[in-house]
PDB file of C-alpha atoms in Angstrom:
ATOM      1  CA  MET A 245     -38.433  -5.998  13.926  1.00  0.00           C
ATOM      2  CA  ASN A 246     -39.535  -8.252  16.914  1.00  0.00           C
ATOM      3  CA  PRO A 247     -43.333  -7.780  17.686  1.00  0.00           C
ATOM      4  CA  ARG A 248     -42.426  -7.159  21.289  1.00  0.00           C
ATOM      5  CA  TRP A 249     -40.769  -3.811  20.186  1.00  0.00           C
ATOM      6  CA  PHE A 250     -44.148  -2.806  18.689  1.00  0.00           C
ATOM      7  CA  LEU A 251     -45.816  -3.620  21.961  1.00  0.00           C
ATOM      8  CA  ARG A 252     -43.306  -1.739  23.960  1.00  0.00           C
ATOM      9  CA  MET A 253     -43.529   1.298  21.744  1.00  0.00           C
ATOM     10  CA  ALA A 254     -47.377   1.248  22.053  1.00  0.00           C
ATOM     11  CA  ARG A 255     -47.040   1.153  25.787  1.00  0.00           C
ATOM     12  CA  TRP A 256     -44.572   3.981  25.794  1.00  0.00           C
ATOM     13  CA  ALA A 257     -46.852   6.057  23.573  1.00  0.00           C
ATOM     14  CA  ARG A 258     -49.755   5.450  26.044  1.00  0.00           C
ATOM     15  CA  ASN A 259     -47.765   6.055  29.162  1.00  0.00           C
ATOM     16  CA  PRO A 260     -44.548   8.028  28.418  1.00  0.00           C
ATOM     17  CA  PRO A 261     -41.695   8.101  30.886  1.00  0.00           C
ATOM     18  CA  GLY A 262     -41.394  10.685  33.460  1.00  0.00           C
ATOM     19  CA  GLU A 263     -39.419  13.881  33.130  1.00  0.00           C
ATOM     20  CA  LYS A 264     -36.730  12.820  35.354  1.00  0.00           C
ATOM     21  CA  ARG A 265     -36.053   9.475  33.441  1.00  0.00           C
ATOM     22  CA  VAL A 266     -35.847  11.506  30.227  1.00  0.00           C
ATOM     23  CA  LYS A 267     -33.366  13.904  31.760  1.00  0.00           C
ATOM     24  CA  LEU A 268     -31.286  10.913  33.000  1.00  0.00           C
ATOM     25  CA  VAL A 269     -31.299   9.301  29.536  1.00  0.00           C
ATOM     26  CA  LEU A 270     -30.217  12.550  27.891  1.00  0.00           C
ATOM     27  CA  GLY A 271     -27.600  13.141  30.462  1.00  0.00           C
ATOM     28  CA  VAL A 272     -26.030   9.599  29.841  1.00  0.00           C
ATOM     29  CA  ILE A 273     -26.082  10.260  26.136  1.00  0.00           C
ATOM     30  CA  ALA A 274     -24.460  13.591  26.525  1.00  0.00           C
ATOM     31  CA  LEU A 275     -21.780  12.061  28.740  1.00  0.00           C
ATOM     32  CA  CYS A 276     -21.100   9.353  26.173  1.00  0.00           C
ATOM     33  CA  LEU A 277     -20.883  12.027  23.460  1.00  0.00           C
ATOM     34  CA  ALA A 278     -18.459  14.092  25.484  1.00  0.00           C
ATOM     35  CA  LEU A 279     -16.210  11.090  26.137  1.00  0.00           C
ATOM     36  CA  LEU A 280     -16.248  10.294  22.364  1.00  0.00           C
ATOM     37  CA  ALA A 281     -15.327  13.844  21.643  1.00  0.00           C
ATOM     38  CA  VAL A 282     -12.389  13.874  24.097  1.00  0.00           C
ATOM     39  CA  GLU A 283     -11.176  10.581  22.714  1.00  0.00           C
ATOM     40  CA  ARG A 284     -11.459  11.718  19.153  1.00  0.00           C
ATOM     41  CA  PHE A 285      -9.688  15.079  19.636  1.00  0.00           C
ATOM     42  CA  VAL A 286      -7.448  14.459  22.436  1.00  0.00           C
ATOM     43  CA  GLY A 287      -6.564  10.774  21.947  1.00  0.00           C
ATOM     44  CA  TRP A 288      -6.585   7.639  24.056  1.00  0.00           C
ATOM     45  CA  PRO A 289      -4.114   7.757  26.997  1.00  0.00           C
ATOM     46  CA  ASP A 290      -1.213   5.279  26.907  1.00  0.00           C
ATOM     47  CA  TRP A 291      -1.869   4.130  30.509  1.00  0.00           C
ATOM     48  CA  LEU A 292      -5.354   2.910  29.521  1.00  0.00           C
ATOM     49  CA  THR A 293      -4.023   0.761  26.742  1.00  0.00           C
ATOM     50  CA  VAL A 294      -3.647  -2.922  27.496  1.00  0.00           C
ATOM     51  CA  ASP A 295      -0.428  -4.467  26.481  1.00  0.00           C
ATOM     52  CA  GLY A 296      -0.977  -7.380  24.160  1.00  0.00           C
ATOM     53  CA  THR A 297       0.873 -10.612  24.894  1.00  0.00           C
ATOM     54  CA  ARG A 298       1.760 -13.225  22.283  1.00  0.00           C
ATOM     55  CA  GLY A 299      -0.516 -16.179  22.414  1.00  0.00           C
ATOM     56  CA  GLY A 300      -2.742 -14.814  25.133  1.00  0.00           C
ATOM     57  CA  ARG A 301      -0.290 -15.893  27.970  1.00  0.00           C
ATOM     58  CA  TRP A 302       0.956 -14.020  30.896  1.00  0.00           C
TER      59      TRP A 302
END
């Protein structure tokens, strides 16, 4: 681990983030997990799939 991460962890231990920031981070994580669950159980829609071209040309 980089020593900067230890300094950052020490700073967070001394001055933890506010309640709003914690809720924001948890909300983003919950949204990501919900999208993962939808993709896993329902599937990826065909209209979001990029059609591959041979050789990377248009």
